[in-house]
Each structure stands twice: as structure tokens, then as C-alpha cells.
Amino acid sequence: MSKYRSQIVELLHHNQHQYLSGQKIAEQLMISRTAVWKTIEQMKQQGFIIDSIQNKGHKLKSYPAEWDADIIQLVTRQSAYFKQQYVFKEVTSTQAVAKEKVLDNDRPFIVISEVQTAGKGRFNRQWDSQGDKGLWMSLVFSDEIPLYKITTFNLFISLAVARTIRSVSGAKAEVKWPNDIYINDYKCCGFLTEISGHANAIQQIICGIGINLNHQQADFPAELQHKATSIKEMTGETVDRYAFLDSLLSEIEHAYQQFLTHDFSDIKAEYKMYSNIWNRSLQYTEGTRKVTGQAVDILDDGRLVVRDEAGSIHHFISADIEI
Amino acid sequence: MSKYRSQIVELLHHNQHQYLSGQKIAEQLMISRTAVWKTIEQMKQQGFIIDSIQNKGHKLKSYPAEWDADIIQLVTRQSAYFKQQYVFKEVTSTQAVAKEKVLDNDRPFIVISEVQTAGKGRFNRQWDSQGDKGLWMSLVFSDEIPLYKITTFNLFISLAVARTIRSVSGAKAEVKWPNDIYINDYKCCGFLTEISGHANAIQQIICGIGINLNHQQADFPAELQHKATSIKEMTGETVDRYAFLDSLLSEIEHAYQQFLTHDFSDIKAEYKMYSNIWNRSLQYTEGTRKVTGQAVDILDDGRLVVRDEAGSIHHFISADIEI
């Protein structure tokens, strides 16, 4: 791969409104026009659509369908928090890769993969994450955090994901306590939060997120049809993965700072407005405990309060809820 | 290495009171006498002292100075909890190895190394762990444990280590809150507890323990002299590492079961009797906070209560205490 690729990607990315001449690119990067031309030809082969017109120059029209590490770097470079990213074509799961990398990386970072061959959700459930339809990534947060705080982490992150989907697509994303995002009662996102630390504090949070962006119903495996959806299926419009990633990272960073400096009680009112479990009778399962009832509140430590049909009150830490 | 080695080690280990003939060993293992003889010669080269007398047979007199994986397996096989062990001649730290192994091993296991080239204590402090003088190991516990419980884990483990030292050597080991063991105000053991899990529960506890068994004062680096000690230095008697490991594992397993099923309040009285910080003015440092005062209690969640010289009360989660 050309060593000027990332710089040329950056120049074209920032000049999508105009044509940039090969001469100008060459001068700016202090390289030969031949090197510019070769790199741009290579980029075209890799899926970049670049309009190249003699005597005018080059203009970036669209990105490759597959995640491109150079463009992801342009996106994450905006991040005040995540300073490193790893981009893969295929991994077992971004979570497994992230957990390996935290062993010798104590800074915040991101792992993104085009395909996961063994993506997992909570309860070790398989998460279907093929191809270029979605966003499969793990975010590693690295701060010393009191143990008691972590039980509300998922609630802050859910809100960030739902806000992003609403602002990018207009779809009315709702949070399903504790860590799923639904649109019209179909699931479009789930995430899994793992931690590492010592006996008195958490040091790293490894949060794996899967979001269905551009699936059609037929893309889901049979057992998920009529349960899963994508943003595109709900809005009819293709989601630009880079723009989505960009918005998501800034919402998540904002939510994470809130998580560090505030208590859940400070965002509870907003969280409850985004939630899709009120005023309906649902089945709650936690371990061997099964309760049918209505959610009535969320405690400040993140536990859900459910009133069963006989009027008894139950508290859940991380129940599975059937919708 | 002979594939019959572990079986021959086991036979000799269990028959240390008598001579076992090569013929008898061969029959029992259904192998040739030549194979027995070859394996025993090999074991002698590896440091086993075996008394071999013609027409009588073989008798195990002593073990190699270095940890032997087959003997460690005989010890850990007694364990109801730890079902796997990894024995190394040299690693950076058993903790680093254990943290790698937990990524694809969700059962409880033990990592032991003869030498650690980069052993670490709390606050990333170097832990001197050369040669065959001590026991450097990491224990990986694997159970779903509520987050709130973990803050008292170190207290249960300290008690187990102190009990072991007392019962094996007679030395009056004392616990120094939260995770050191002292004899006569010299440190002989420290440990480091790390955790991994998800947002609602801890799934694995990785506890690295370093215990000075047979050091002499000159074995410690200059900066630790007059601070560190070993059991042998205090009692004058060499500690048998296998016997010590055996006792330690059974004490720790007992303490761990207590930890799972009881609250700290149930062992608090005993813990306090083993503790060496009462009735003396000490300096407590936690982050940037420094307090000189007397410890007066331990709360049920493991926090230490200190009264400073002006009579004010301070709570510590994991202070460093200068003794």
C-alpha cells in the first residue's frame, strides 16, 4: 500500500466539494505526480469512487463499501477520548480482539471489523454480523472507576446509541433496559459490557456494540426475522457508515463523560422517556426467576423495578425481557 | 520427557516410606523395566534424589529444587476447586500469564513460575521474585460474583495466607490490611487481586500471590533489606515448598468458599485478631490523601476506619500503610 495513501485520502476527504489537481496534491505532500496518480489508481481499485478529469483533477465521490482504515482514522481523530483504532476485515469478535489488546494497552481504543465470525451478545447468544450491513465494534474505556458506578454504565451508553440513531436517521429509536436498542419493537442494536480492574476499582470497560444499519429483512437469519430490524429498513434510506460512526462516537464520548461525572439519577428522566418498556405487561427472566408484570421504575443503581400481576414488587439487575 | 514420568513420580511420591522395585513399578504401569530405569535416571538428572539399591528398588528422598510440574499436579489434584495448573521456569509475571489464559479458559486454574522477571505488587511496584526461594503464583477463581462482594475478597485471602504460615511454620504471621502479610513487622507476602466480568457481576478473579519462603536477608535487594523477610529467616527452618503449597491451597479454597457464602462480618473478629495495625499510630496514604492516625475498625464492606491525631474519622478503600 502506498505510504502516501492516508494523506491523499485525507486531502480528498476534506475537499469533496471541488476537484484537486494531481499537481496540487503532489506539491502539498512533496511527492511526485506519478506517486499521486499511482496511489489514486490503487484507491479506485479498492472501491473508492473518484472522479478524475484531465486538466481539472480528482474529486472523491464515495467511499469503499468495506471499512477503510484511513477513513476511520479521519473519523476517530476527531475523538477527544479514543486515540487509537484497530480495523479488521474479519475477526471472531471485536470483543475477543479488544480483550486481548487490553492486556498490553492501557489507553482507550476502538476495534472495528467488517465481519465477525463469532459475534456474541449477552448470555453468549450469537450475534449475526456479516458483511457491510452494520457496525460491529468494541470500545475500550480506560479510567479508574469505583465499582459501584459500573451498574449504570449500560444505561448511559444506551441513551447515546438511541440519540445517535434518532439524530442521524430520524427513526424513533428506543432503549430496552438494560442494553438493547429497538425501533418499533424490533431490535436493531445490542451491546455487551465487560470490565477488568482490581479489587477496589474498575480500570477498563470493554463495550462491544453491534448495530444493524443497512440490512434488509432477508439478510437476517430465519430465527431473527420479525424480531430484528435495521435503520434502513425502518427509514428506507441507506445509512452512511462513516457519518454514523462519527456521530455515534461523539454521542458515546459525551455520555461517558456524563457517566464519569454524574449519577444515573441525573439522566434518569431522559432515559425513561427513551425507554420502550413502560405501560405494558412483559415477561422478565433473570436466571431461573420469571416474572410477568409492568416495569414501574429504575433505581439509581440501575436496577429495574417491576410490579407483577399480583401487585408484588420485583427488582432486576439484568433481566432478559421478551418484547 | 518420558511419557511415564508423571505416573512414576506419583508412585514414588506415595511410597516414600519404602523401596519400590523396578519390576513392581513396571508391572503396575504395564511398561518395560528398561522404561522404568530410563525414566528414573532422567528424574535423577532433573534433581530428584532417589535412592536406588540393587535387589531392593527405588525410594524417593527429595524433590528437585525447582518446581516440578508432575509434583505440583499431585498437590493440586487434591484441590476440589483448581482443576488445572500451568508451571513455568520463567515468566514476566504469573499474573500476566494468567490474564492471557483467562481469555480462553473459564475454569479455575493456577499459574506457578520458578522465576518472575517482572513481578509486580500493588501500585505497579516491582516484586522481587528470583530463584527457588519463594512461591510466586496466580490463582484464577471463576464464579459469578456480585460486584459489591469483591471489596472484601482480599481480607478473606489474607487470613488464609496468615493461617497457612502459622500452621506450617509456627511463625506469627499477621495481616496488614488490605493485602500484605507480615511477620514481626517485616513483610513476607503481598498479593494483588484483579478482576474481570461484565457490568453486573464479576466472573473471574485473578489473584497474584508472592510469598518469601526461604530467603536470607542478603537475598533481598538493598532497598528491601530491613523491610522484607522470609519464613525461614524468622524460624530458622527451610520451608518445603510443596508442603507449603499444599496447605496454602487448602486454606485458600476454604477461605474462598467462606467468601462466596458469607459476609466479611462473619470473619471480622478473627481477621481483627490477625491484624497488625491496631493500637499504633501509622501513616495512611490513599492517592494524594495522607493521614497519620490509628486504625479503629474495619467496615463490613472492607473499608478501614482511621482516627487521626485531631480525632477526625477517615475511611480508606485501599490505603498504603507505612509500618
XYZ file of C-alpha atoms in Angstrom:
646
model
C 0.000 0.000 0.000
C 1.301 3.442 -0.903
C 2.785 5.240 2.045
C 1.054 8.459 0.930
C -2.376 6.831 0.857
C -3.609 8.128 4.193
C -2.530 11.674 3.323
C -4.187 11.553 -0.105
C -7.342 10.068 1.441
C -7.354 12.939 3.898
C -6.900 15.613 1.219
C -9.661 14.187 -0.980
C -11.929 13.657 2.030
C -11.612 17.287 3.089
C -12.122 18.580 -0.480
C -15.200 16.699 -1.606
C -16.762 19.900 -2.936
C -14.024 20.505 -5.530
C -11.529 18.918 -7.897
C -7.939 18.764 -6.662
C -5.280 18.612 -9.353
C -2.607 15.930 -9.188
C -0.086 18.763 -9.329
C -1.562 20.424 -6.251
C -1.707 17.177 -4.278
C 1.881 16.401 -5.286
C 3.088 19.825 -4.166
C 1.246 19.710 -0.894
C 2.622 16.299 0.028
C 6.013 16.998 -1.566
C 5.863 13.858 -3.678
C 5.895 13.203 -7.427
C 2.777 13.467 -9.600
C 3.398 9.855 -10.588
C 3.155 8.787 -6.947
C -0.148 10.663 -6.622
C -1.518 9.085 -9.782
C -0.449 5.576 -8.745
C -1.997 5.920 -5.306
C -5.283 7.226 -6.681
C -5.463 4.353 -9.192
C -4.875 1.954 -6.316
C -7.626 3.597 -4.252
C -10.058 3.233 -7.147
C -9.277 -0.461 -7.301
C -10.009 -0.637 -3.576
C -13.507 0.722 -4.056
C -13.149 4.494 -3.755
C -15.227 6.238 -6.406
C -13.042 9.124 -7.546
C -13.956 11.323 -10.456
C -10.693 12.055 -12.294
C -10.895 14.606 -15.128
C -7.931 15.737 -17.167
C -6.955 19.357 -16.516
C -9.350 19.502 -13.539
C -8.128 16.861 -11.174
C -9.653 14.397 -8.720
C -12.805 14.539 -6.666
C -13.902 11.932 -4.113
C -17.469 10.791 -4.832
C -17.839 7.903 -2.429
C -16.062 5.542 -0.097
C -15.423 1.826 -0.464
C -18.225 -0.418 0.778
C -15.788 -2.036 3.193
C -14.439 -0.155 6.195
C -11.283 1.691 5.236
C -8.702 2.151 7.983
C -7.574 5.548 6.672
C -11.078 6.985 6.696
C -11.863 5.519 10.088
C -8.742 7.223 11.320
C -10.010 10.550 9.977
C -13.227 9.984 11.920
C -11.643 8.851 15.162
C -9.064 11.611 15.005
C -11.947 13.934 15.928
C -12.333 11.990 19.132
C -11.053 13.631 22.280
C -11.031 10.272 24.034
C -10.245 7.358 21.716
C -6.772 7.845 20.370
C -6.147 4.504 18.727
C -8.120 2.231 16.465
C -7.716 -1.219 15.000
C -9.619 -2.027 11.812
C -10.038 -5.608 10.596
C -11.630 -7.318 7.608
C -12.651 -10.298 9.709
C -12.291 -11.334 13.340
C -14.024 -13.874 15.580
C -15.421 -10.937 17.532
C -14.204 -7.396 18.118
C -14.734 -8.080 21.824
C -12.298 -11.011 21.817
C -9.711 -8.903 19.986
C -10.217 -5.961 22.351
C -9.819 -8.188 25.409
C -6.513 -9.441 24.067
C -5.312 -5.939 23.299
C -6.144 -4.521 26.741
C -3.525 -6.860 28.178
C -0.823 -4.539 26.942
C -2.633 -1.335 26.117
C -3.935 0.814 28.925
C -5.136 3.674 26.712
C -8.658 3.987 25.295
C -9.060 2.421 21.856
C -11.537 1.145 19.289
C -11.707 -2.183 17.457
C -13.851 -2.332 14.299
C -14.315 -5.255 11.961
C -16.093 -5.644 8.652
C -17.191 -9.159 9.590
C -17.407 -11.062 12.866
C -17.414 -14.825 12.519
C -18.442 -15.391 16.142
C -20.054 -12.191 17.397
C -21.786 -12.662 20.737
C -24.458 -10.853 22.686
C -25.454 -11.284 26.295
C -25.976 -14.829 27.597
C -23.458 -15.942 24.944
C -26.103 -15.554 22.262
C -24.860 -15.459 18.723
C -24.985 -12.038 17.095
C -25.281 -12.091 13.331
C -22.653 -9.722 11.991
C -21.793 -10.495 8.415
C -20.781 -8.177 5.636
C -21.047 -4.442 5.278
C -24.563 -4.016 6.647
C -23.786 -2.882 10.137
C -21.331 -1.502 12.607
C -19.579 -4.070 14.775
C -17.117 -2.585 17.182
C -15.682 -2.676 20.656
C -14.832 0.445 22.604
C -12.253 0.246 25.345
C -12.570 2.909 28.042
C -9.653 3.244 30.386
C -10.198 5.088 33.660
C -10.169 4.222 37.344
C -13.871 3.956 38.226
C -15.441 2.971 41.559
C -17.034 -0.479 41.345
C -20.476 0.706 42.396
C -20.766 3.053 39.403
C -20.490 0.395 36.710
C -24.027 -0.941 37.146
C -25.369 2.163 35.391
C -22.840 2.269 32.545
C -25.138 0.439 30.111
C -27.891 2.970 30.721
C -25.699 5.926 29.749
C -24.477 4.099 26.635
C -27.993 3.010 25.564
C -29.075 6.597 25.634
C -26.104 7.636 23.480
C -26.885 4.974 20.869
C -30.588 5.829 20.766
C -29.819 9.547 20.476
C -27.442 8.842 17.580
C -29.961 6.748 15.666
C -32.618 9.417 16.140
C -30.370 12.281 15.059
C -28.761 10.510 12.085
C -31.833 8.763 10.674
C -34.904 10.239 12.303
C -36.036 6.715 13.262
C -37.604 6.671 16.721
C -35.019 4.520 18.463
C -35.953 3.429 21.977
C -33.902 1.836 24.714
C -34.860 -1.524 26.075
C -33.363 -1.832 29.530
C -30.599 -2.741 30.122
C -28.668 -2.858 26.843
C -30.651 -3.096 23.646
C -31.970 -0.516 21.239
C -35.264 -1.083 19.455
C -37.194 0.669 16.717
C -40.940 -0.064 16.606
C -40.376 -3.064 18.875
C -37.769 -4.573 16.547
C -34.224 -4.904 17.805
C -31.569 -3.011 15.857
C -28.729 -2.838 18.362
C -27.376 -4.731 21.317
C -24.281 -4.307 23.338
C -22.230 -6.178 25.861
C -20.181 -4.549 28.586
C -17.239 -6.317 30.142
C -14.872 -4.988 32.753
C -11.422 -5.512 34.149
C -9.822 -3.976 37.187
C -8.705 -4.722 40.696
C -10.463 -5.421 43.973
C -11.339 -1.771 44.561
C -11.890 -0.204 41.175
C -12.617 -0.857 37.558
C -9.779 0.092 35.255
C -11.060 -0.830 31.829
C -14.506 -1.139 30.316
C -14.718 -3.155 27.121
C -18.004 -2.416 25.426
C -18.956 -4.397 22.334
C -21.656 -2.810 20.193
C -23.495 -4.256 17.228
C -25.820 -2.013 15.215
C -27.834 -3.106 12.196
C -27.619 -0.239 9.725
C -28.423 -1.356 6.194
C -29.884 -4.861 6.453
C -32.999 -5.894 4.625
C -35.297 -8.382 6.348
C -33.967 -11.182 4.129
C -30.427 -10.518 5.388
C -31.309 -11.768 8.864
C -31.199 -15.466 9.669
C -34.632 -17.099 9.776
C -34.869 -17.177 13.574
C -34.328 -13.399 13.797
C -36.808 -12.369 11.142
C -39.736 -10.486 12.674
C -37.511 -9.749 15.675
C -34.585 -7.843 14.157
C -34.509 -4.745 12.039
C -32.051 -2.222 10.653
C -32.200 1.535 10.459
C -32.525 1.377 6.681
C -35.444 -0.994 6.920
C -37.251 1.479 9.123
C -36.445 4.663 7.198
C -35.908 3.389 3.656
C -32.635 5.271 3.483
C -29.135 3.855 3.340
C -27.043 4.862 6.334
C -23.564 6.246 5.606
C -21.432 4.158 7.928
C -18.709 6.760 8.409
C -21.144 9.539 9.224
C -22.956 7.209 11.606
C -19.713 6.182 13.304
C -18.712 9.819 13.618
C -21.989 10.795 15.339
C -22.040 7.688 17.487
C -18.541 8.258 18.824
C -19.283 11.817 19.776
C -22.569 10.839 21.497
C -20.853 7.997 23.329
C -17.978 10.184 24.458
C -20.441 12.718 25.753
C -22.408 10.005 27.577
C -19.219 8.537 29.004
C -18.145 11.892 30.431
C -21.616 12.198 31.959
C -21.229 8.691 33.374
C -17.889 9.643 34.953
C -19.076 12.890 36.469
C -22.774 12.338 37.158
C -25.064 9.808 38.735
C -27.738 7.930 36.853
C -30.353 9.948 38.714
C -29.208 12.985 36.690
C -30.185 11.383 33.368
C -32.991 9.174 34.637
C -35.803 11.408 33.403
C -34.389 11.462 29.873
C -33.612 7.735 29.966
C -37.174 6.940 30.964
C -38.510 8.967 28.051
C -36.401 6.907 25.643
C -37.453 3.606 27.179
C -39.941 1.236 25.492
C -40.955 -0.929 28.443
C -43.436 1.248 30.326
C -47.177 0.705 30.481
C -47.119 -2.798 29.092
C -47.096 -6.233 30.581
C -43.876 -8.081 29.704
C -42.079 -11.217 30.755
C -38.894 -10.673 32.782
C -36.403 -13.517 33.188
C -33.311 -13.379 35.393
C -31.624 -16.720 35.939
C -34.387 -19.090 36.971
C -36.676 -16.261 38.085
C -39.561 -15.438 35.733
C -41.935 -12.567 36.370
C -44.752 -11.240 34.225
C -45.556 -7.670 35.060
C -45.106 -3.984 34.361
C -41.909 -2.012 34.813
C -42.615 0.878 37.153
C -39.243 2.485 37.852
C -35.464 2.292 37.605
C -33.471 2.721 40.802
C -30.453 4.997 40.988
C -28.124 1.989 40.859
C -29.693 0.898 37.564
C -31.946 -1.878 38.864
C -35.357 -2.214 37.286
C -38.476 -2.279 39.442
C -41.301 -4.483 38.145
C -44.777 -4.923 39.615
C -46.184 -8.367 38.874
C -49.812 -9.141 38.181
C -50.493 -9.846 41.849
C -49.077 -6.459 42.815
C -45.754 -7.688 44.237
C -42.605 -5.695 43.552
C -39.501 -7.320 41.991
C -36.023 -5.880 41.428
C -33.904 -6.961 38.475
C -30.198 -6.429 37.881
C -30.054 -7.544 34.251
C -33.197 -9.406 33.246
C -33.938 -10.632 29.783
C -37.175 -9.017 28.622
C -39.400 -10.537 25.977
C -40.905 -7.934 23.677
C 10.409 -36.384 28.592
C 9.268 -39.931 29.286
C 5.545 -40.329 28.952
C 5.501 -42.476 32.105
C 7.247 -39.828 34.186
C 4.165 -38.444 35.910
C 2.999 -41.946 36.836
C 6.407 -42.938 38.192
C 6.631 -39.645 40.113
C 3.250 -40.417 41.613
C 4.183 -43.970 42.625
C 7.453 -42.878 44.251
C 5.752 -39.894 45.902
C 3.125 -42.103 47.516
C 5.699 -44.697 48.630
C 8.342 -42.559 50.282
C 8.446 -44.886 53.283
C 9.625 -47.914 51.267
C 11.676 -49.125 48.318
C 9.729 -49.954 45.169
C 11.360 -52.448 42.828
C 11.705 -51.603 39.149
C 9.841 -54.846 38.470
C 6.887 -53.768 40.584
C 6.721 -50.307 39.014
C 6.947 -51.869 35.550
C 4.118 -54.288 36.297
C 1.900 -51.655 37.804
C 2.284 -49.317 34.843
C 2.398 -52.164 32.330
C 5.653 -50.946 30.828
C 9.117 -52.476 30.472
C 11.691 -52.424 33.277
C 14.002 -50.606 30.870
C 11.462 -47.801 30.509
C 11.238 -47.532 34.308
C 15.004 -47.443 34.666
C 15.422 -44.828 31.927
C 12.773 -42.576 33.414
C 14.250 -42.793 36.903
C 17.732 -41.960 35.575
C 16.218 -38.964 33.815
C 14.475 -37.842 37.006
C 17.765 -38.034 38.905
C 19.354 -35.784 36.312
C 16.475 -33.365 36.837
C 17.222 -33.054 40.535
C 15.157 -35.780 42.191
C 17.182 -37.524 44.887
C 16.233 -41.182 44.519
C 17.963 -43.909 46.453
C 18.296 -46.859 44.053
C 19.596 -50.111 45.556
C 20.001 -53.322 43.614
C 17.537 -56.032 44.666
C 15.606 -53.500 46.781
C 14.460 -50.873 44.360
C 13.916 -47.123 44.365
C 12.969 -44.734 47.130
C 12.296 -41.022 46.705
C 14.385 -38.988 49.165
C 13.765 -35.465 47.965
C 12.365 -33.312 45.214
C 14.200 -31.096 42.744
C 14.931 -27.579 43.964
C 12.965 -26.222 41.019
C 9.200 -26.601 40.823
C 8.319 -29.837 39.103
C 5.090 -29.877 37.110
C 4.348 -33.520 37.936
C 4.619 -32.981 41.677
C 2.625 -29.779 41.548
C -0.038 -31.761 39.768
C -0.078 -34.295 42.599
C -0.594 -31.410 45.024
C -3.263 -29.605 43.038
C -5.071 -32.830 42.294
C -6.136 -32.724 45.955
C -7.869 -29.458 45.218
C -11.626 -29.559 44.940
C -11.585 -26.232 43.128
C -8.489 -25.715 40.970
C -8.500 -28.347 38.293
C -5.744 -27.093 36.032
C -2.261 -25.753 36.546
C 0.451 -24.229 34.415
C 4.026 -24.465 35.668
C 6.804 -22.342 34.162
C 10.541 -21.962 34.670
C 10.401 -18.253 33.941
C 7.684 -15.759 33.032
C 7.402 -11.966 33.140
C 4.780 -12.428 35.844
C 2.344 -15.211 36.655
C -0.347 -12.526 36.690
C 0.349 -11.527 33.075
C 0.255 -15.177 32.008
C -2.961 -15.818 33.950
C -4.647 -12.789 32.386
C -3.803 -14.099 28.939
C -5.073 -17.562 29.772
C -8.417 -16.388 31.165
C -9.268 -15.143 27.674
C -9.988 -18.689 26.624
C -10.272 -20.606 29.862
C -13.298 -20.080 32.051
C -12.404 -22.751 34.610
C -10.420 -22.125 37.797
C -6.674 -22.632 37.368
C -3.254 -21.943 38.851
C -0.138 -20.439 37.275
C 3.183 -21.025 39.070
C 6.618 -19.940 37.969
C 10.074 -20.605 39.327
C 11.180 -17.091 38.404
C 9.320 -13.902 37.541
C 11.335 -11.366 35.576
C 8.791 -8.586 36.097
C 6.687 -9.493 39.128
C 4.531 -6.613 40.305
C 2.757 -5.677 43.500
C 0.150 -3.017 44.058
C 0.795 0.456 42.613
C 2.894 -1.270 39.930
C 5.701 -1.777 42.430
C 8.335 -4.276 41.474
C 8.196 -7.538 43.407
C 11.486 -9.350 43.689
C 10.843 -12.946 42.717
C 14.004 -14.667 41.634
C 15.040 -18.257 42.032
C 13.701 -21.001 44.217
C 13.279 -19.003 47.422
C 9.597 -18.336 47.307
C 6.213 -19.134 45.902
C 5.083 -16.932 43.030
C 1.716 -17.847 41.681
C -1.575 -16.597 40.353
C -4.878 -18.197 41.239
C -7.796 -17.778 38.888
C -11.218 -18.132 40.514
C -14.131 -18.459 38.171
C -17.610 -17.814 39.542
C -20.351 -15.263 39.002
C -19.992 -12.931 41.994
C -21.962 -9.756 42.756
C -19.783 -6.665 42.295
C -20.308 -5.404 45.838
C -18.755 -8.533 47.366
C -15.329 -8.170 45.776
C -14.153 -5.379 48.094
C -13.728 -7.923 50.892
C -12.030 -10.648 48.839
C -8.521 -9.573 49.884
C -9.464 -9.826 53.543
C -10.571 -13.457 53.247
C -7.410 -14.332 51.302
C -5.074 -12.535 53.738
C -6.485 -14.578 56.538
C -5.911 -17.806 54.591
C -2.272 -16.919 53.901
C -1.592 -15.907 57.504
C -3.252 -19.086 58.802
C -1.100 -21.184 56.458
C 2.149 -19.547 57.531
C 1.234 -20.015 61.184
C 0.250 -23.659 60.789
C 3.153 -24.685 58.541
C 5.965 -22.789 60.261
C 4.727 -21.594 63.619
C 5.813 -18.042 62.718
C 3.320 -15.474 63.975
C 2.129 -14.178 60.624
C -0.107 -11.115 60.783
C -2.251 -9.459 58.163
C -1.622 -5.890 57.188
C -4.807 -4.520 55.696
C -5.636 -4.807 52.861
C -3.308 -7.325 51.211
C 0.043 -7.944 52.827
C 1.265 -10.469 55.341
C 3.913 -9.514 57.879
C 5.944 -11.345 60.475
C 7.370 -9.179 63.280
C 6.661 -6.083 61.194
C 8.633 -7.410 58.212
C 6.775 -8.110 55.006
C 6.862 -11.700 53.772
C 3.904 -11.794 51.414
C 1.905 -9.481 49.217
C -0.828 -10.119 46.774
C -2.661 -8.373 44.005
C -6.259 -9.035 43.063
C -7.551 -8.278 39.607
C -10.999 -8.937 38.240
C -12.854 -9.397 35.004
C -16.553 -9.627 34.400
C -19.495 -7.759 32.992
C -21.492 -4.729 34.059
C -23.429 -6.644 36.720
C -21.121 -9.293 38.074
C -17.553 -10.397 38.414
C -16.788 -13.587 36.525
C -13.119 -14.142 37.199
C -10.784 -13.150 39.994
C -7.093 -13.289 39.173
C -5.128 -13.219 42.387
C -1.343 -12.988 42.211
C 0.463 -14.041 45.372
C 4.133 -13.731 46.231
C 5.429 -15.362 49.420
C 9.027 -15.253 50.604
C 9.757 -18.720 51.961
C 13.475 -19.405 52.107
C 15.241 -16.087 51.516
C 18.082 -14.900 53.651
C 18.369 -11.169 54.274
C 21.178 -10.927 51.709
C 18.873 -12.351 49.031
C 16.727 -9.217 49.062
C 17.702 -6.183 47.008
C 19.276 -3.402 49.068
C 16.142 -1.232 49.177
C 14.085 -4.072 50.693
C 16.529 -5.088 53.386
C 15.146 -4.306 56.843
C 11.665 -4.263 55.289
C 11.314 -7.757 53.826
C 11.681 -11.142 55.419
C 11.040 -14.792 54.675
C 9.536 -17.535 56.775
C 12.904 -19.270 57.026
C 14.555 -16.107 58.258
C 12.041 -15.914 61.062
C 12.012 -19.584 62.070
C 15.462 -20.781 61.005
C 13.876 -23.703 59.205
C 13.713 -24.344 55.488
C 10.158 -24.434 54.188
C 9.217 -27.382 51.959
C 7.634 -25.619 49.017
C 5.316 -28.470 48.054
C 4.005 -28.939 51.571
C 3.526 -25.185 51.866
C 1.694 -25.021 48.543
C -0.499 -27.918 49.593
C -1.530 -26.237 52.867
C -1.925 -22.845 51.253
C -4.251 -24.130 48.553
C -6.484 -25.851 51.040
C -6.626 -22.751 53.296
C -7.343 -20.519 50.312
C -10.059 -22.799 48.989
C -11.667 -22.824 52.399
C -11.454 -19.023 52.622
C -12.849 -18.657 49.114
C -15.876 -20.802 49.933
C -16.386 -18.642 53.026
C -16.095 -15.560 50.833
C -18.752 -16.920 48.464
C -21.206 -17.916 51.150
C -20.560 -15.480 53.996
C -20.136 -11.796 54.593
C -16.978 -10.227 55.915
C -18.788 -9.515 59.172
C -18.754 -13.283 59.819
C -14.945 -13.434 59.873
C -14.275 -9.909 61.078
C -13.496 -10.894 64.662
C -10.896 -13.431 63.553
C -9.483 -11.059 60.929
C -9.019 -8.347 63.521
C -7.122 -10.731 65.781
C -4.697 -11.481 62.942
C -4.210 -7.823 62.075
C -1.044 -5.881 62.974
C -2.287 -2.309 62.650
C -4.228 -1.757 65.876
C -3.118 0.413 68.773
C -0.354 2.167 66.899
C -0.056 5.419 65.055
C 0.679 4.820 61.366
C 0.748 6.820 58.176
C -2.065 6.050 55.713
C -1.779 7.181 52.088
C -4.528 6.844 49.502
C -3.907 8.769 46.298
C -2.977 12.272 47.392
C -4.606 11.865 50.807
C -2.217 11.331 53.724
C -3.447 10.684 57.248
C -1.484 9.876 60.373
C -3.602 8.112 62.920
C -4.815 4.891 64.480
C -6.945 2.262 62.792
C -10.065 1.745 64.876
C -12.287 -0.577 62.829
C -12.995 -2.280 59.526
C -16.435 -1.803 57.997
C -18.436 -4.710 56.620
C -17.564 -3.670 53.057
C -13.857 -3.910 53.877
C -13.104 -0.211 54.316
C -10.697 0.745 57.072
C -11.664 3.343 59.662
C -8.814 5.521 60.927
C -8.938 8.191 63.619
C -6.361 10.914 63.023
C -4.457 12.749 65.721
C -7.067 15.502 65.866
C -9.807 12.929 66.420
C -11.345 13.052 62.926
C -12.507 9.838 61.306
C -11.262 8.773 57.842
C -12.362 5.862 55.648
C -9.927 4.123 53.317
C -10.645 1.754 50.456
C -7.090 0.574 49.814
C -4.557 2.811 51.529
C -0.856 2.201 51.569
C 0.258 1.886 55.195
C 3.782 2.590 56.321
C 4.944 0.192 59.008
